[in-house]
Amino acid sequence: MARVLYLGGLGRSGTTLVERLLGELPSVRTLGEIVHLWQRDIRDNERCGCGSRFAACSFWRRVGDLAFGGWANVDVNRVHALRDAVERTRYIPRLARAYHPDPQVREYASFYSRVYAAAAEVSGASVVVDSSKHSALAHVLRWADDIDLRVVHVVRDARGVAYSWTKTVARPEADGSDMTRYSPGRSALLWNAHNAAFGLLARRGVPVRRIRYEQFLEDPRTALLSLAGFAGLTIKPSDLDFLGDGYADLGVGHSAAGNPMRFTVGRLPLRRDDAWVRSLPRSQRRLVGAVCAPMLRAYGYPLNPSLEPS
Ligand SMILES: [Zn+2]
């Protein structure tokens, strides 16, 4: 049974950074956002984190051979039909009910569990990390019988997330297209919905560890030791030698899809990005702060951070 660490949270909350640091731990293999594997990799042959096209990456070729007898045997249309039928944010209340789900939920989950099991075997890792982020997919995976699912719920200040969604970020692997953008109002609503969905998942008995991105960056060493414990790994202090004062030294990874940071190799600065405090217009900041106030408070974020030194 594959042990899966699922990184969840609204996009732009720092999951890729957490993923990259986890990927440097022994016995961990990070896979990127598997939710996009079907279209972007199997079908569109986009680039793996190692720089190769998906079809040319030897790691992923071996995973596909073991999981499906080759990626060509995956019916991507079927995966998409199942996704549309079961993996939507609006279906979360249905997925969260206690009784047996629609058989399509298990069928959809089985595509993921086959990838996880094969990736664990090919890499020899005891933990594989899927940073798909989507809360609905985490609720689907709860119903897979053959994975040991543990969820890391990454939370970042809703105003920082909203500011990040207003910026244009290119997707280097997709030649000329940009990542999606959301208005601050839309981002605030999504922030509430996705974060609440992970709270619900925890109440359904799934092991969920919530981390605040800002806190993670303040002391990545302690945070990683704690996450390794949550993943059932024993880590020696020397396993964290890739962390320096304010930076991490990253090796090559095989992330299948996700934020462009997945391509970074070498020294990555680790610093908080608080640009929103200065750059998010006051009206938008008020709007997001008001919409997200109950959960910002619950997570321990100051409602007026410019007045309170962090
Ligand atoms: Zn690769």
PDB file of N, CA and C in Angstrom, residues 123-225:
ATOM      1  N   SER A 123      10.749   4.320  -7.626  1.00  0.00           N
ATOM      2  CA  SER A 123      11.716   5.201  -6.955  1.00  0.00           C
ATOM      3  C   SER A 123      12.310   4.559  -5.707  1.00  0.00           C
ATOM      4  N   GLY A 124      11.658   3.542  -5.168  1.00  0.00           N
ATOM      5  CA  GLY A 124      12.110   2.957  -3.905  1.00  0.00           C
ATOM      6  C   GLY A 124      11.781   3.831  -2.709  1.00  0.00           C
ATOM      7  N   ALA A 125      10.974   4.856  -2.902  1.00  0.00           N
ATOM      8  CA  ALA A 125      10.635   5.770  -1.801  1.00  0.00           C
ATOM      9  C   ALA A 125       9.570   5.157  -0.894  1.00  0.00           C
ATOM     10  N   SER A 126       9.594   5.511   0.384  1.00  0.00           N
ATOM     11  CA  SER A 126       8.511   5.020   1.249  1.00  0.00           C
ATOM     12  C   SER A 126       7.323   5.970   1.262  1.00  0.00           C
ATOM     13  N   VAL A 127       7.527   7.214   0.802  1.00  0.00           N
ATOM     14  CA  VAL A 127       6.419   8.171   0.746  1.00  0.00           C
ATOM     15  C   VAL A 127       6.436   8.866  -0.617  1.00  0.00           C
ATOM     16  N   VAL A 128       5.286   8.915  -1.280  1.00  0.00           N
ATOM     17  CA  VAL A 128       5.181   9.736  -2.486  1.00  0.00           C
ATOM     18  C   VAL A 128       4.309  10.948  -2.171  1.00  0.00           C
ATOM     19  N   VAL A 129       4.655  12.076  -2.800  1.00  0.00           N
ATOM     20  CA  VAL A 129       3.958  13.331  -2.518  1.00  0.00           C
ATOM     21  C   VAL A 129       3.211  13.778  -3.772  1.00  0.00           C
ATOM     22  N   ASP A 130       1.910  13.936  -3.644  1.00  0.00           N
ATOM     23  CA  ASP A 130       1.089  14.495  -4.717  1.00  0.00           C
ATOM     24  C   ASP A 130       0.679  15.898  -4.279  1.00  0.00           C
ATOM     25  N   SER A 131       1.093  16.919  -5.024  1.00  0.00           N
ATOM     26  CA  SER A 131       0.748  18.284  -4.620  1.00  0.00           C
ATOM     27  C   SER A 131      -0.377  18.846  -5.481  1.00  0.00           C
ATOM     28  N   SER A 132      -1.359  18.017  -5.767  1.00  0.00           N
ATOM     29  CA  SER A 132      -2.497  18.428  -6.608  1.00  0.00           C
ATOM     30  C   SER A 132      -3.313  19.572  -6.023  1.00  0.00           C
ATOM     31  N   LYS A 133      -3.292  19.751  -4.715  1.00  0.00           N
ATOM     32  CA  LYS A 133      -3.929  20.872  -4.007  1.00  0.00           C
ATOM     33  C   LYS A 133      -5.450  20.782  -3.897  1.00  0.00           C
ATOM     34  N   HIS A 134      -6.143  20.345  -4.947  1.00  0.00           N
ATOM     35  CA  HIS A 134      -7.615  20.404  -4.967  1.00  0.00           C
ATOM     36  C   HIS A 134      -8.247  19.687  -3.779  1.00  0.00           C
ATOM     37  N   SER A 135      -9.170  20.360  -3.118  1.00  0.00           N
ATOM     38  CA  SER A 135      -9.821  19.748  -1.966  1.00  0.00           C
ATOM     39  C   SER A 135     -10.763  18.625  -2.401  1.00  0.00           C
ATOM     40  N   ALA A 136     -11.407  18.779  -3.560  1.00  0.00           N
ATOM     41  CA  ALA A 136     -12.337  17.728  -4.008  1.00  0.00           C
ATOM     42  C   ALA A 136     -11.581  16.428  -4.281  1.00  0.00           C
ATOM     43  N   LEU A 137     -10.380  16.535  -4.846  1.00  0.00           N
ATOM     44  CA  LEU A 137      -9.602  15.315  -5.110  1.00  0.00           C
ATOM     45  C   LEU A 137      -9.191  14.642  -3.798  1.00  0.00           C
ATOM     46  N   ALA A 138      -8.845  15.438  -2.800  1.00  0.00           N
ATOM     47  CA  ALA A 138      -8.505  14.847  -1.492  1.00  0.00           C
ATOM     48  C   ALA A 138      -9.699  14.075  -0.940  1.00  0.00           C
ATOM     49  N   HIS A 139     -10.900  14.622  -1.119  1.00  0.00           N
ATOM     50  CA  HIS A 139     -12.108  13.926  -0.652  1.00  0.00           C
ATOM     51  C   HIS A 139     -12.360  12.642  -1.455  1.00  0.00           C
ATOM     52  N   VAL A 140     -12.008  12.651  -2.733  1.00  0.00           N
ATOM     53  CA  VAL A 140     -12.125  11.431  -3.550  1.00  0.00           C
ATOM     54  C   VAL A 140     -11.148  10.370  -3.041  1.00  0.00           C
ATOM     55  N   LEU A 141      -9.903  10.799  -2.798  1.00  0.00           N
ATOM     56  CA  LEU A 141      -8.860   9.837  -2.415  1.00  0.00           C
ATOM     57  C   LEU A 141      -9.139   9.193  -1.060  1.00  0.00           C
ATOM     58  N   ARG A 142      -9.952   9.847  -0.251  1.00  0.00           N
ATOM     59  CA  ARG A 142     -10.364   9.249   1.021  1.00  0.00           C
ATOM     60  C   ARG A 142     -11.019   7.886   0.795  1.00  0.00           C
ATOM     61  N   TRP A 143     -11.635   7.711  -0.367  1.00  0.00           N
ATOM     62  CA  TRP A 143     -12.369   6.469  -0.652  1.00  0.00           C
ATOM     63  C   TRP A 143     -11.516   5.396  -1.306  1.00  0.00           C
ATOM     64  N   ALA A 144     -10.243   5.689  -1.608  1.00  0.00           N
ATOM     65  CA  ALA A 144      -9.372   4.664  -2.202  1.00  0.00           C
ATOM     66  C   ALA A 144      -8.969   3.679  -1.109  1.00  0.00           C
ATOM     67  N   ASP A 145      -9.148   2.373  -1.358  1.00  0.00           N
ATOM     68  CA  ASP A 145      -8.832   1.406  -0.285  1.00  0.00           C
ATOM     69  C   ASP A 145      -7.345   1.128  -0.200  1.00  0.00           C
ATOM     70  N   ASP A 146      -6.633   1.374  -1.295  1.00  0.00           N
ATOM     71  CA  ASP A 146      -5.262   0.865  -1.341  1.00  0.00           C
ATOM     72  C   ASP A 146      -4.207   1.953  -1.198  1.00  0.00           C
ATOM     73  N   ILE A 147      -4.539   3.068  -0.548  1.00  0.00           N
ATOM     74  CA  ILE A 147      -3.495   4.040  -0.227  1.00  0.00           C
ATOM     75  C   ILE A 147      -3.595   4.454   1.232  1.00  0.00           C
ATOM     76  N   ASP A 148      -2.433   4.771   1.786  1.00  0.00           N
ATOM     77  CA  ASP A 148      -2.355   5.305   3.140  1.00  0.00           C
ATOM     78  C   ASP A 148      -2.245   6.829   2.970  1.00  0.00           C
ATOM     79  N   LEU A 149      -3.395   7.493   3.059  1.00  0.00           N
ATOM     80  CA  LEU A 149      -3.481   8.922   2.714  1.00  0.00           C
ATOM     81  C   LEU A 149      -3.250   9.806   3.933  1.00  0.00           C
ATOM     82  N   ARG A 150      -2.314  10.738   3.810  1.00  0.00           N
ATOM     83  CA  ARG A 150      -2.092  11.748   4.843  1.00  0.00           C
ATOM     84  C   ARG A 150      -2.052  13.111   4.138  1.00  0.00           C
ATOM     85  N   VAL A 151      -2.768  14.055   4.664  1.00  0.00           N
ATOM     86  CA  VAL A 151      -2.945  15.326   3.961  1.00  0.00           C
ATOM     87  C   VAL A 151      -2.240  16.457   4.706  1.00  0.00           C
ATOM     88  N   VAL A 152      -1.417  17.191   3.976  1.00  0.00           N
ATOM     89  CA  VAL A 152      -0.814  18.402   4.530  1.00  0.00           C
ATOM     90  C   VAL A 152      -1.605  19.581   3.961  1.00  0.00           C
ATOM     91  N   HIS A 153      -2.279  20.282   4.839  1.00  0.00           N
ATOM     92  CA  HIS A 153      -3.130  21.404   4.421  1.00  0.00           C
ATOM     93  C   HIS A 153      -2.317  22.697   4.587  1.00  0.00           C
ATOM     94  N   VAL A 154      -1.934  23.266   3.448  1.00  0.00           N
ATOM     95  CA  VAL A 154      -1.084  24.459   3.479  1.00  0.00           C
ATOM     96  C   VAL A 154      -1.974  25.702   3.399  1.00  0.00           C
ATOM     97  N   VAL A 155      -1.856  26.549   4.416  1.00  0.00           N
ATOM     98  CA  VAL A 155      -2.657  27.767   4.484  1.00  0.00           C
ATOM     99  C   VAL A 155      -1.726  28.971   4.382  1.00  0.00           C
ATOM    100  N   ARG A 156      -2.129  29.954   3.588  1.00  0.00           N
ATOM    101  CA  ARG A 156      -1.391  31.215   3.526  1.00  0.00           C
ATOM    102  C   ARG A 156      -2.398  32.343   3.698  1.00  0.00           C
ATOM    103  N   ASP A 157      -1.947  33.450   4.247  1.00  0.00           N
ATOM    104  CA  ASP A 157      -2.818  34.606   4.450  1.00  0.00           C
ATOM    105  C   ASP A 157      -3.623  34.900   3.175  1.00  0.00           C
ATOM    106  N   ALA A 158      -4.941  34.966   3.304  1.00  0.00           N
ATOM    107  CA  ALA A 158      -5.837  35.120   2.151  1.00  0.00           C
ATOM    108  C   ALA A 158      -5.498  36.354   1.320  1.00  0.00           C
ATOM    109  N   ARG A 159      -4.952  37.387   1.954  1.00  0.00           N
ATOM    110  CA  ARG A 159      -4.641  38.614   1.209  1.00  0.00           C
ATOM    111  C   ARG A 159      -3.373  38.438   0.374  1.00  0.00           C
ATOM    112  N   GLY A 160      -2.420  37.661   0.891  1.00  0.00           N
ATOM    113  CA  GLY A 160      -1.230  37.329   0.105  1.00  0.00           C
ATOM    114  C   GLY A 160      -1.603  36.449  -1.087  1.00  0.00           C
ATOM    115  N   VAL A 161      -2.519  35.513  -0.845  1.00  0.00           N
ATOM    116  CA  VAL A 161      -2.985  34.626  -1.913  1.00  0.00           C
ATOM    117  C   VAL A 161      -3.708  35.446  -2.987  1.00  0.00           C
ATOM    118  N   ALA A 162      -4.577  36.347  -2.540  1.00  0.00           N
ATOM    119  CA  ALA A 162      -5.347  37.165  -3.483  1.00  0.00           C
ATOM    120  C   ALA A 162      -4.409  38.021  -4.337  1.00  0.00           C
ATOM    121  N   TYR A 163      -3.399  38.603  -3.709  1.00  0.00           N
ATOM    122  CA  TYR A 163      -2.461  39.444  -4.457  1.00  0.00           C
ATOM    123  C   TYR A 163      -1.723  38.607  -5.499  1.00  0.00           C
ATOM    124  N   SER A 164      -1.326  37.416  -5.087  1.00  0.00           N
ATOM    125  CA  SER A 164      -0.595  36.546  -6.003  1.00  0.00           C
ATOM    126  C   SER A 164      -1.445  36.155  -7.223  1.00  0.00           C
ATOM    127  N   TRP A 165      -2.742  35.966  -6.998  1.00  0.00           N
ATOM    128  CA  TRP A 165      -3.623  35.595  -8.126  1.00  0.00           C
ATOM    129  C   TRP A 165      -3.802  36.730  -9.124  1.00  0.00           C
ATOM    130  N   THR A 166      -3.510  37.983  -8.702  1.00  0.00           N
ATOM    131  CA  THR A 166      -3.663  39.096  -9.645  1.00  0.00           C
ATOM    132  C   THR A 166      -2.450  39.213 -10.569  1.00  0.00           C
ATOM    133  N   LYS A 167      -1.360  38.522 -10.214  1.00  0.00           N
ATOM    134  CA  LYS A 167      -0.144  38.660 -11.009  1.00  0.00           C
ATOM    135  C   LYS A 167      -0.116  37.652 -12.159  1.00  0.00           C
ATOM    136  N   THR A 168       0.563  38.049 -13.227  1.00  0.00           N
ATOM    137  CA  THR A 168       0.692  37.170 -14.388  1.00  0.00           C
ATOM    138  C   THR A 168       1.932  36.302 -14.221  1.00  0.00           C
ATOM    139  N   VAL A 169       1.733  34.991 -14.295  1.00  0.00           N
ATOM    140  CA  VAL A 169       2.860  34.064 -14.217  1.00  0.00           C
ATOM    141  C   VAL A 169       2.842  33.185 -15.458  1.00  0.00           C
ATOM    142  N   ALA A 170       3.963  33.189 -16.184  1.00  0.00           N
ATOM    143  CA  ALA A 170       4.024  32.394 -17.414  1.00  0.00           C
ATOM    144  C   ALA A 170       4.210  30.918 -17.073  1.00  0.00           C
ATOM    145  N   ARG A 171       3.724  30.055 -17.926  1.00  0.00           N
ATOM    146  CA  ARG A 171       3.953  28.623 -17.789  1.00  0.00           C
ATOM    147  C   ARG A 171       4.991  28.227 -18.825  1.00  0.00           C
ATOM    148  N   PRO A 172       6.258  28.140 -18.428  1.00  0.00           N
ATOM    149  CA  PRO A 172       7.318  27.917 -19.422  1.00  0.00           C
ATOM    150  C   PRO A 172       7.158  26.601 -20.170  1.00  0.00           C
ATOM    151  N   GLU A 173       6.475  25.631 -19.524  1.00  0.00           N
ATOM    152  CA  GLU A 173       6.349  24.324 -20.161  1.00  0.00           C
ATOM    153  C   GLU A 173       5.284  24.318 -21.241  1.00  0.00           C
ATOM    154  N   ALA A 174       4.452  25.383 -21.279  1.00  0.00           N
ATOM    155  CA  ALA A 174       3.329  25.363 -22.226  1.00  0.00           C
ATOM    156  C   ALA A 174       3.471  26.445 -23.287  1.00  0.00           C
ATOM    157  N   ASP A 175       4.705  26.838 -23.542  1.00  0.00           N
ATOM    158  CA  ASP A 175       5.027  27.735 -24.641  1.00  0.00           C
ATOM    159  C   ASP A 175       4.032  28.885 -24.842  1.00  0.00           C
ATOM    160  N   GLY A 176       4.198  29.921 -24.034  1.00  0.00           N
ATOM    161  CA  GLY A 176       3.445  31.142 -24.299  1.00  0.00           C
ATOM    162  C   GLY A 176       2.177  31.319 -23.499  1.00  0.00           C
ATOM    163  N   SER A 177       1.655  30.271 -22.840  1.00  0.00           N
ATOM    164  CA  SER A 177       0.428  30.493 -22.088  1.00  0.00           C
ATOM    165  C   SER A 177       0.769  30.852 -20.637  1.00  0.00           C
ATOM    166  N   ASP A 178      -0.177  31.517 -19.974  1.00  0.00           N
ATOM    167  CA  ASP A 178       0.035  31.958 -18.601  1.00  0.00           C
ATOM    168  C   ASP A 178      -0.783  31.115 -17.646  1.00  0.00           C
ATOM    169  N   MET A 179      -0.426  31.202 -16.348  1.00  0.00           N
ATOM    170  CA  MET A 179      -1.236  30.546 -15.345  1.00  0.00           C
ATOM    171  C   MET A 179      -2.541  31.339 -15.184  1.00  0.00           C
ATOM    172  N   THR A 180      -3.567  30.657 -14.680  1.00  0.00           N
ATOM    173  CA  THR A 180      -4.875  31.278 -14.468  1.00  0.00           C
ATOM    174  C   THR A 180      -4.750  32.483 -13.531  1.00  0.00           C
ATOM    175  N   ARG A 181      -5.634  33.478 -13.698  1.00  0.00           N
ATOM    176  CA  ARG A 181      -5.687  34.596 -12.752  1.00  0.00           C
ATOM    177  C   ARG A 181      -7.107  34.714 -12.205  1.00  0.00           C
ATOM    178  N   TYR A 182      -7.202  35.188 -10.954  1.00  0.00           N
ATOM    179  CA  TYR A 182      -8.511  35.424 -10.336  1.00  0.00           C
ATOM    180  C   TYR A 182      -8.547  36.827  -9.767  1.00  0.00           C
ATOM    181  N   SER A 183      -9.736  37.418  -9.730  1.00  0.00           N
ATOM    182  CA  SER A 183      -9.890  38.701  -9.049  1.00  0.00           C
ATOM    183  C   SER A 183      -9.807  38.435  -7.552  1.00  0.00           C
ATOM    184  N   PRO A 184      -9.454  39.469  -6.744  1.00  0.00           N
ATOM    185  CA  PRO A 184      -9.363  39.265  -5.288  1.00  0.00           C
ATOM    186  C   PRO A 184     -10.669  38.764  -4.669  1.00  0.00           C
ATOM    187  N   GLY A 185     -11.815  39.247  -5.165  1.00  0.00           N
ATOM    188  CA  GLY A 185     -13.089  38.789  -4.596  1.00  0.00           C
ATOM    189  C   GLY A 185     -13.301  37.298  -4.831  1.00  0.00           C
ATOM    190  N   ARG A 186     -13.001  36.866  -6.044  1.00  0.00           N
ATOM    191  CA  ARG A 186     -13.145  35.453  -6.392  1.00  0.00           C
ATOM    192  C   ARG A 186     -12.152  34.612  -5.571  1.00  0.00           C
ATOM    193  N   SER A 187     -10.933  35.094  -5.497  1.00  0.00           N
ATOM    194  CA  SER A 187      -9.903  34.381  -4.730  1.00  0.00           C
ATOM    195  C   SER A 187     -10.323  34.217  -3.271  1.00  0.00           C
ATOM    196  N   ALA A 188     -10.941  35.262  -2.690  1.00  0.00           N
ATOM    197  CA  ALA A 188     -11.359  35.201  -1.286  1.00  0.00           C
ATOM    198  C   ALA A 188     -12.412  34.115  -1.075  1.00  0.00           C
ATOM    199  N   LEU A 189     -13.363  34.025  -2.005  1.00  0.00           N
ATOM    200  CA  LEU A 189     -14.408  32.998  -1.887  1.00  0.00           C
ATOM    201  C   LEU A 189     -13.812  31.593  -2.017  1.00  0.00           C
ATOM    202  N   LEU A 190     -12.886  31.454  -2.967  1.00  0.00           N
ATOM    203  CA  LEU A 190     -12.251  30.148  -3.150  1.00  0.00           C
ATOM    204  C   LEU A 190     -11.419  29.775  -1.922  1.00  0.00           C
ATOM    205  N   TRP A 191     -10.761  30.771  -1.341  1.00  0.00           N
ATOM    206  CA  TRP A 191      -9.926  30.547  -0.141  1.00  0.00           C
ATOM    207  C   TRP A 191     -10.792  29.979   0.987  1.00  0.00           C
ATOM    208  N   ASN A 192     -11.940  30.584   1.199  1.00  0.00           N
ATOM    209  CA  ASN A 192     -12.849  30.079   2.242  1.00  0.00           C
ATOM    210  C   ASN A 192     -13.284  28.646   1.939  1.00  0.00           C
ATOM    211  N   ALA A 193     -13.723  28.428   0.703  1.00  0.00           N
ATOM    212  CA  ALA A 193     -14.310  27.127   0.361  1.00  0.00           C
ATOM    213  C   ALA A 193     -13.278  26.007   0.461  1.00  0.00           C
ATOM    214  N   HIS A 194     -12.081  26.241  -0.111  1.00  0.00           N
ATOM    215  CA  HIS A 194     -11.093  25.160  -0.124  1.00  0.00           C
ATOM    216  C   HIS A 194     -10.551  24.889   1.268  1.00  0.00           C
ATOM    217  N   ASN A 195     -10.292  25.940   2.021  1.00  0.00           N
ATOM    218  CA  ASN A 195      -9.765  25.704   3.366  1.00  0.00           C
ATOM    219  C   ASN A 195     -10.796  25.014   4.244  1.00  0.00           C
ATOM    220  N   ALA A 196     -12.056  25.409   4.111  1.00  0.00           N
ATOM    221  CA  ALA A 196     -13.109  24.741   4.896  1.00  0.00           C
ATOM    222  C   ALA A 196     -13.199  23.268   4.511  1.00  0.00           C
ATOM    223  N   ALA A 197     -13.007  22.972   3.224  1.00  0.00           N
ATOM    224  CA  ALA A 197     -13.109  21.580   2.764  1.00  0.00           C
ATOM    225  C   ALA A 197     -12.046  20.697   3.422  1.00  0.00           C
ATOM    226  N   PHE A 198     -10.869  21.251   3.682  1.00  0.00           N
ATOM    227  CA  PHE A 198      -9.833  20.444   4.350  1.00  0.00           C
ATOM    228  C   PHE A 198     -10.151  20.257   5.831  1.00  0.00           C
ATOM    229  N   GLY A 199     -10.816  21.235   6.432  1.00  0.00           N
ATOM    230  CA  GLY A 199     -11.283  21.068   7.811  1.00  0.00           C
ATOM    231  C   GLY A 199     -12.300  19.929   7.887  1.00  0.00           C
ATOM    232  N   LEU A 200     -13.177  19.882   6.899  1.00  0.00           N
ATOM    233  CA  LEU A 200     -14.196  18.826   6.839  1.00  0.00           C
ATOM    234  C   LEU A 200     -13.546  17.450   6.662  1.00  0.00           C
ATOM    235  N   LEU A 201     -12.511  17.403   5.830  1.00  0.00           N
ATOM    236  CA  LEU A 201     -11.800  16.140   5.600  1.00  0.00           C
ATOM    237  C   LEU A 201     -11.213  15.607   6.913  1.00  0.00           C
ATOM    238  N   ALA A 202     -10.663  16.507   7.703  1.00  0.00           N
ATOM    239  CA  ALA A 202     -10.093  16.102   9.001  1.00  0.00           C
ATOM    240  C   ALA A 202     -11.193  15.549   9.899  1.00  0.00           C
ATOM    241  N   ARG A 203     -12.373  16.169   9.848  1.00  0.00           N
ATOM    242  CA  ARG A 203     -13.479  15.679  10.684  1.00  0.00           C
ATOM    243  C   ARG A 203     -14.000  14.332  10.207  1.00  0.00           C
ATOM    244  N   ARG A 204     -13.661  13.946   8.982  1.00  0.00           N
ATOM    245  CA  ARG A 204     -14.055  12.626   8.480  1.00  0.00           C
ATOM    246  C   ARG A 204     -13.007  11.562   8.823  1.00  0.00           C
ATOM    247  N   GLY A 205     -12.013  11.927   9.613  1.00  0.00           N
ATOM    248  CA  GLY A 205     -11.064  10.933  10.097  1.00  0.00           C
ATOM    249  C   GLY A 205      -9.791  10.795   9.284  1.00  0.00           C
ATOM    250  N   VAL A 206      -9.638  11.600   8.225  1.00  0.00           N
ATOM    251  CA  VAL A 206      -8.387  11.552   7.456  1.00  0.00           C
ATOM    252  C   VAL A 206      -7.319  12.312   8.241  1.00  0.00           C
ATOM    253  N   PRO A 207      -6.106  11.752   8.369  1.00  0.00           N
ATOM    254  CA  PRO A 207      -5.049  12.516   9.040  1.00  0.00           C
ATOM    255  C   PRO A 207      -4.719  13.783   8.237  1.00  0.00           C
ATOM    256  N   VAL A 208      -4.972  14.937   8.826  1.00  0.00           N
ATOM    257  CA  VAL A 208      -4.701  16.217   8.154  1.00  0.00           C
ATOM    258  C   VAL A 208      -3.804  17.041   9.070  1.00  0.00           C
ATOM    259  N   ARG A 209      -2.675  17.478   8.541  1.00  0.00           N
ATOM    260  CA  ARG A 209      -1.786  18.363   9.299  1.00  0.00           C
ATOM    261  C   ARG A 209      -1.824  19.734   8.645  1.00  0.00           C
ATOM    262  N   ARG A 210      -2.276  20.730   9.399  1.00  0.00           N
ATOM    263  CA  ARG A 210      -2.346  22.076   8.829  1.00  0.00           C
ATOM    264  C   ARG A 210      -1.057  22.836   9.111  1.00  0.00           C
ATOM    265  N   ILE A 211      -0.494  23.450   8.077  1.00  0.00           N
ATOM    266  CA  ILE A 211       0.683  24.298   8.292  1.00  0.00           C
ATOM    267  C   ILE A 211       0.417  25.675   7.698  1.00  0.00           C
ATOM    268  N   ARG A 212       0.949  26.670   8.382  1.00  0.00           N
ATOM    269  CA  ARG A 212       0.878  28.026   7.832  1.00  0.00           C
ATOM    270  C   ARG A 212       2.150  28.280   7.057  1.00  0.00           C
ATOM    271  N   TYR A 213       1.985  28.679   5.803  1.00  0.00           N
ATOM    272  CA  TYR A 213       3.115  28.892   4.907  1.00  0.00           C
ATOM    273  C   TYR A 213       4.128  29.880   5.504  1.00  0.00           C
ATOM    274  N   GLU A 214       3.622  30.957   6.106  1.00  0.00           N
ATOM    275  CA  GLU A 214       4.502  31.987   6.657  1.00  0.00           C
ATOM    276  C   GLU A 214       5.377  31.414   7.782  1.00  0.00           C
ATOM    277  N   GLN A 215       4.755  30.544   8.591  1.00  0.00           N
ATOM    278  CA  GLN A 215       5.476  29.923   9.706  1.00  0.00           C
ATOM    279  C   GLN A 215       6.493  28.906   9.178  1.00  0.00           C
ATOM    280  N   PHE A 216       6.093  28.181   8.153  1.00  0.00           N
ATOM    281  CA  PHE A 216       6.973  27.204   7.519  1.00  0.00           C
ATOM    282  C   PHE A 216       8.260  27.894   7.060  1.00  0.00           C
ATOM    283  N   LEU A 217       8.128  29.071   6.458  1.00  0.00           N
ATOM    284  CA  LEU A 217       9.300  29.789   5.958  1.00  0.00           C
ATOM    285  C   LEU A 217      10.158  30.348   7.077  1.00  0.00           C
ATOM    286  N   GLU A 218       9.525  30.663   8.208  1.00  0.00           N
ATOM    287  CA  GLU A 218      10.302  31.204   9.322  1.00  0.00           C
ATOM    288  C   GLU A 218      11.274  30.173   9.871  1.00  0.00           C
ATOM    289  N   ASP A 219      10.859  28.927   9.898  1.00  0.00           N
ATOM    290  CA  ASP A 219      11.719  27.878  10.443  1.00  0.00           C
ATOM    291  C   ASP A 219      11.490  26.574   9.669  1.00  0.00           C
ATOM    292  N   PRO A 220      12.024  26.525   8.433  1.00  0.00           N
ATOM    293  CA  PRO A 220      11.771  25.348   7.590  1.00  0.00           C
ATOM    294  C   PRO A 220      12.314  24.056   8.188  1.00  0.00           C
ATOM    295  N   ARG A 221      13.395  24.168   8.945  1.00  0.00           N
ATOM    296  CA  ARG A 221      14.010  22.971   9.512  1.00  0.00           C
ATOM    297  C   ARG A 221      13.040  22.263  10.462  1.00  0.00           C
ATOM    298  N   THR A 222      12.529  23.037  11.416  1.00  0.00           N
ATOM    299  CA  THR A 222      11.588  22.467  12.384  1.00  0.00           C
ATOM    300  C   THR A 222      10.326  21.987  11.680  1.00  0.00           C
ATOM    301  N   ALA A 223       9.860  22.783  10.712  1.00  0.00           N
ATOM    302  CA  ALA A 223       8.623  22.424  10.010  1.00  0.00           C
ATOM    303  C   ALA A 223       8.794  21.114   9.245  1.00  0.00           C
ATOM    304  N   LEU A 224       9.943  20.943   8.595  1.00  0.00           N
ATOM    305  CA  LEU A 224      10.164  19.718   7.822  1.00  0.00           C
ATOM    306  C   LEU A 224      10.301  18.502   8.726  1.00  0.00           C
ATOM    307  N   LEU A 225      10.977  18.678   9.871  1.00  0.00           N
ATOM    308  CA  LEU A 225      11.094  17.564  10.819  1.00  0.00           C
ATOM    309  C   LEU A 225       9.712  17.115  11.265  1.00  0.00           C
TER     310      LEU A 225
END
